[in-house]
Short mmCIF file of C-alpha atoms in Angstrom, two decimals:
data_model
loop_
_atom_site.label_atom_id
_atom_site.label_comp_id
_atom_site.label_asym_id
_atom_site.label_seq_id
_atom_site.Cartn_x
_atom_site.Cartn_y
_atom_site.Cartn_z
CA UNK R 636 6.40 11.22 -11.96
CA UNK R 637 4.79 8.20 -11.99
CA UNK R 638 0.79 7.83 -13.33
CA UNK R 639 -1.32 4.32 -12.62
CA UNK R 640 -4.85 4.94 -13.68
CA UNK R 641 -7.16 2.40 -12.54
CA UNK R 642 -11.35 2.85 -12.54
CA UNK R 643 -13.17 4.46 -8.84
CA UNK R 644 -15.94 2.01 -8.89
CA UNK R 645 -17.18 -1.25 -10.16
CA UNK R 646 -20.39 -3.20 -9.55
CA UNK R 647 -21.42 -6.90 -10.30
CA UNK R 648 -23.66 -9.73 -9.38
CA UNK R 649 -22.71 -12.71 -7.32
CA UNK R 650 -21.01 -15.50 -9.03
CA UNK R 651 -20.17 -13.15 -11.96
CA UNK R 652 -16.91 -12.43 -13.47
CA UNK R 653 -15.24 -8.24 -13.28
CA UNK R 654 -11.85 -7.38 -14.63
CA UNK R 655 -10.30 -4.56 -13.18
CA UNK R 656 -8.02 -2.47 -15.54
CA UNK R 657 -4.56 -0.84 -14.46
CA UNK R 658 -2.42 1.34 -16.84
CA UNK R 659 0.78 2.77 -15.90
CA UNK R 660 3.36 5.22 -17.13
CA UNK R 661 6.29 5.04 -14.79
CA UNK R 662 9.97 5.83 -15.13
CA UNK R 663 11.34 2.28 -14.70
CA UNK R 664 9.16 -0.91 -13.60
CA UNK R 665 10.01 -4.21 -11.49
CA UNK R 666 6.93 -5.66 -10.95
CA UNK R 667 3.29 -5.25 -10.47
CA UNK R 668 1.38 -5.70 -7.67
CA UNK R 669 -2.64 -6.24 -6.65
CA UNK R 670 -3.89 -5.91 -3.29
CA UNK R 671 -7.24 -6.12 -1.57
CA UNK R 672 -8.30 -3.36 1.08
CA UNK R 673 -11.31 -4.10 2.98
CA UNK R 674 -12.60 -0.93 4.50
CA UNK R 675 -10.80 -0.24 7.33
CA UNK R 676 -8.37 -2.68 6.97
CA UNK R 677 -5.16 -3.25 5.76
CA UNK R 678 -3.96 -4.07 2.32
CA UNK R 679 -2.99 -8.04 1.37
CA UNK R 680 -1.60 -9.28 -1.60
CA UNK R 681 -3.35 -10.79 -4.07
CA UNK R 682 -0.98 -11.00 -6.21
CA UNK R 683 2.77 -10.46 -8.59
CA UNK R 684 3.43 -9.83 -12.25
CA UNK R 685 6.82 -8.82 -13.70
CA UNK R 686 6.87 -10.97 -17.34
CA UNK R 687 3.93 -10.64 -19.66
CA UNK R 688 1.08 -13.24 -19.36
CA UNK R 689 -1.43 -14.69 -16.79
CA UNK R 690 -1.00 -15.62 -13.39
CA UNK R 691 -3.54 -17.61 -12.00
CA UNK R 692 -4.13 -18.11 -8.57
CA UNK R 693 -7.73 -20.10 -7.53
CA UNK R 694 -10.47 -17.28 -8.68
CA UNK R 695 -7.85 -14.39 -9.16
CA UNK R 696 -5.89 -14.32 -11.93
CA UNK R 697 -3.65 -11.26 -13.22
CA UNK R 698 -2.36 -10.20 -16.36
CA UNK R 699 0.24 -7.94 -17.63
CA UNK R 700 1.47 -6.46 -20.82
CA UNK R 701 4.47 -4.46 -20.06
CA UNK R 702 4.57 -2.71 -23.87
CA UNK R 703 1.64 -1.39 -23.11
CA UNK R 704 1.54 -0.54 -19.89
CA UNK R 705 -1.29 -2.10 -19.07
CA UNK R 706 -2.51 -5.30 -16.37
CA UNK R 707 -6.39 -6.53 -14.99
CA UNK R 708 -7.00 -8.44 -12.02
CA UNK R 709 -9.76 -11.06 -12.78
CA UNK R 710 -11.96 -11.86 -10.59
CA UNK R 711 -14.19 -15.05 -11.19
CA UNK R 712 -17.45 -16.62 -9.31
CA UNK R 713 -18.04 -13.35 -7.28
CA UNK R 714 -18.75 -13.69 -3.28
CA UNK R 715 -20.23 -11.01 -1.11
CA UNK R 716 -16.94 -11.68 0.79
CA UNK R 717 -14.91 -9.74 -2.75
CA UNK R 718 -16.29 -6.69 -1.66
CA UNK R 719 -13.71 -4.33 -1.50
CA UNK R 720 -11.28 -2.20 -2.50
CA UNK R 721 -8.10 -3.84 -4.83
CA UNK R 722 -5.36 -1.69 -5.62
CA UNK R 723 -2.90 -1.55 -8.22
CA UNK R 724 0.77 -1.18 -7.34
CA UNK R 725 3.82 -0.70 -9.81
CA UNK R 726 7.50 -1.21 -7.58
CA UNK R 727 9.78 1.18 -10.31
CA UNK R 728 12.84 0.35 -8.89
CA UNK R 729 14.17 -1.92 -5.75
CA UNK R 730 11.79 -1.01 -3.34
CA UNK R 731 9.34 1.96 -3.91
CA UNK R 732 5.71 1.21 -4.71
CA UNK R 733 3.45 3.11 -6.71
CA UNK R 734 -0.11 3.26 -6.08
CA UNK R 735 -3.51 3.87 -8.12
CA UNK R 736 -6.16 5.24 -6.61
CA UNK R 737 -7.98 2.47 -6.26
CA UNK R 738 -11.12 0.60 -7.24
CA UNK R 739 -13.95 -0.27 -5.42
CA UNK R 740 -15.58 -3.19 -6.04
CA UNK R 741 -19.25 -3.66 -4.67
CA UNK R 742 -21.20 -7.65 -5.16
CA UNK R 743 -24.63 -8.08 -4.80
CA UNK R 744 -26.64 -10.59 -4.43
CA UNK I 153 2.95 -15.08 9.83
CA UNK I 154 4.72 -11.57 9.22
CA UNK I 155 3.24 -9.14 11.74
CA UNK I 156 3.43 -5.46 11.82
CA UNK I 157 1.73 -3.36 14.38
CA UNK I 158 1.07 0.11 14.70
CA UNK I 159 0.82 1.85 18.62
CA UNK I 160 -2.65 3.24 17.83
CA UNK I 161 -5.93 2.25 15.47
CA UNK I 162 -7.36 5.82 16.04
CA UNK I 163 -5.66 9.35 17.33
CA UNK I 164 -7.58 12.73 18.05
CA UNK I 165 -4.88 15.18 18.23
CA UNK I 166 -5.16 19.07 17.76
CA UNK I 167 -3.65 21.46 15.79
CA UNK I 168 0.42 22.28 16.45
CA UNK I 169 1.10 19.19 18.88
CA UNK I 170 3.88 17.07 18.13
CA UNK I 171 2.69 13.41 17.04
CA UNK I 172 4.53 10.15 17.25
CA UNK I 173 3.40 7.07 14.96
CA UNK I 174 4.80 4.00 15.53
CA UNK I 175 5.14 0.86 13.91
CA UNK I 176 6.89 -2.59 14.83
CA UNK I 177 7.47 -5.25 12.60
CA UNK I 178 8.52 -8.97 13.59
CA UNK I 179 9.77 -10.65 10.60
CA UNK I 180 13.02 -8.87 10.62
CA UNK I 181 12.29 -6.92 7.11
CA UNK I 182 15.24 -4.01 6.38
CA UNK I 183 13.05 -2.31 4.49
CA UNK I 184 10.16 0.11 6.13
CA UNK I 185 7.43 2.21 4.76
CA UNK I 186 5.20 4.93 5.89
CA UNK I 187 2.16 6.14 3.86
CA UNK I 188 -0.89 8.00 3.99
CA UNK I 189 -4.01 7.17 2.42
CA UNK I 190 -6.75 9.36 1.20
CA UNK I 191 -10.07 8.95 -0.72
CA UNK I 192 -9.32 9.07 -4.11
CA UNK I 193 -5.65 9.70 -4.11
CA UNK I 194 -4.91 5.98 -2.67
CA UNK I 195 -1.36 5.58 -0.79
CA UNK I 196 1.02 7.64 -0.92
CA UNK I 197 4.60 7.00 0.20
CA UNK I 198 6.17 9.99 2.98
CA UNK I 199 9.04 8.25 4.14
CA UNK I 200 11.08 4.58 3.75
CA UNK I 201 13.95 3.54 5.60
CA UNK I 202 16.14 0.52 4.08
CA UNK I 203 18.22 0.18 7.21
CA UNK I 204 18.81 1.05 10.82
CA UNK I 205 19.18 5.05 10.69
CA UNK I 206 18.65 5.15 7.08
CA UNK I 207 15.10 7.30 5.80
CA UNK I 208 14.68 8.11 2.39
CA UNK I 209 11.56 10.54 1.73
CA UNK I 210 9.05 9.43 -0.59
CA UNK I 211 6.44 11.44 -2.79
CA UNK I 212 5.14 14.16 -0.27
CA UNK I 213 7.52 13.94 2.78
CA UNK I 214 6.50 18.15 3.59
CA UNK I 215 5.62 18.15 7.39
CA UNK I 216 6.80 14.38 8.26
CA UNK I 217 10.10 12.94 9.89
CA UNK I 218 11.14 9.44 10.40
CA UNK I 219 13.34 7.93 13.24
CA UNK I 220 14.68 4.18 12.49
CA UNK I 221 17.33 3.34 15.55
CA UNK I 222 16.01 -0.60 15.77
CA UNK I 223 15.24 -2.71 12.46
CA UNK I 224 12.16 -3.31 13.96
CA UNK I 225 10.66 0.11 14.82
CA UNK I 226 10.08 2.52 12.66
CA UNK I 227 8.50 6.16 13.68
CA UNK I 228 6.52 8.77 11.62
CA UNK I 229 7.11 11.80 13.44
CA UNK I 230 4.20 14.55 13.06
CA UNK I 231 6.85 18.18 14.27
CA UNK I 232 3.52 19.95 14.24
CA UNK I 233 0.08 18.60 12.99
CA UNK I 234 -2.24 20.57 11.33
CA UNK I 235 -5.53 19.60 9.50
CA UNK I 236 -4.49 18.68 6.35
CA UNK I 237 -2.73 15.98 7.68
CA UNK I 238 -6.09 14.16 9.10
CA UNK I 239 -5.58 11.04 7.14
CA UNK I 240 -4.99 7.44 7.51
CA UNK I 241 -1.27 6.00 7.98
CA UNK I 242 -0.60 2.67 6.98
CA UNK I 243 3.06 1.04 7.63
CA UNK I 244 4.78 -1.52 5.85
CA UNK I 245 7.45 -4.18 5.87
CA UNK I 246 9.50 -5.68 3.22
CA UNK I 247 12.69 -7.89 2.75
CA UNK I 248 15.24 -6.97 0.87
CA UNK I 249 15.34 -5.97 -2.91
CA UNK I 250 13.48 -7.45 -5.91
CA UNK I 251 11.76 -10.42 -6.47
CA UNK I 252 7.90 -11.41 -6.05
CA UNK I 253 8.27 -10.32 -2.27
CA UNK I 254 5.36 -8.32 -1.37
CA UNK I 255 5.16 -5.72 1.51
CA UNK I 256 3.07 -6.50 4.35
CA UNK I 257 0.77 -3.53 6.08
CA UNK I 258 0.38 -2.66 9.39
CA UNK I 259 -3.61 -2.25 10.45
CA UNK I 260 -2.99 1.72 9.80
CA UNK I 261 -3.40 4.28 12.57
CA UNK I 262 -6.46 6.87 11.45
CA UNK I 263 -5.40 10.27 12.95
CA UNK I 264 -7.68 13.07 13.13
CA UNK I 265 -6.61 16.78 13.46
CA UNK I 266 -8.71 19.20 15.14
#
């Protein structure tokens, strides 16, 4: 089966800096994906890993080590707007995603 | 813009009726997803379909069927609900295999069973 662990709930202050963690044991991987989930809406991509490094994208940035398993979705100079939830998604094969839980991400001011 | 719609944003329907979610997508994608999504258990995959009349089931298919007779519709087919399957469904739409191609989600359907 597959396993993608990633934390329920984070917190942080406006304009800050939170870096979500995602570890994964799955039986093959071809990518990683982040989304964001507003509540009640639906997922969008954030963004795509599949070699090891940093992909930057504006005030997201992702990172992924496959030998361990293991990728964070940065996200710099919090707005109230980042509220939300971001999920972690590992594609094991050519077209079947698997998902984490989940984290929830809450800004304040 | 890829667009994919689902029939309904919320559904009240009661135990043992048959339920039919639908799901249209406009980019011409051959691949299709269904998935529920549950606090604390995030999505989970029921059904895909990579082509007209093909389904594949995913990780808990139990209780679901699929029709696929267009490339742009596919249907999650509910033979008899019953309260544990008061969730949220969320579709997707993908091109073909590999690459940095993302799916793109439908606005989900959230179905309650009474």
């Amino acid at each position: 089966g597959q396993n993608i662990d990633q934390p329920t709930e984070m917190t942080a202050t406006e304009g800050a800096i939170v870096q979500i963690n995602c570890t994964y044991q799955t039986s093959g991987f071809n990518g990683l994906f982040w989304y964001q989930q507003h509540a009640g809406e639906a997922p969008t991509f954030l963004s795509y890993n599949v070699l090891d490094g940093l992909e930057e994208k504006g005030r997201f940035s992702s990172f992924l080590s496959r030998s361990k398993g293991y990728s964070y979705l940065l996200l710099k100079e919090l707005q109230m707007k980042d509220s939300a939830s971001y999920l972690c998604a590992v594609r094991d094969g050519d077209y079947k995603l698997s998902f984490g839980a989940g984290t929830t991400v809450t800004v304040r001011a | 813009d890829v667009k994919v719609t689902q029939s309904s944003r919320y559904l009240v329907k009661r135990t043992g009726e048959k339920v039919f979610l639908e799901c249209v997508q406009d980019m011409d994608h051959e691949n299709m997803f269904w998935y529920r999504q549950d606090p604390g258990l995030g999505l989970r995959l029921i059904y895909f379909s990579y082509d007209v009349k093909m389904k594949e089931k995913g990780d808990i298919p139990e209780g679901y069927s699929v029709s696929r007779e267009k490339k742009e519709r596919f249907s999650l087919i509910l033979e008899s609900a019953s309260t544990n399957q008061t969730s949220m469904y969320l579709c997707a739409s993908s091109p073909p295999a590999g690459g940095a191609e993302t799916q793109y989600f439908g606005p989900g359907t959230r179905l309650l069973v009474l």
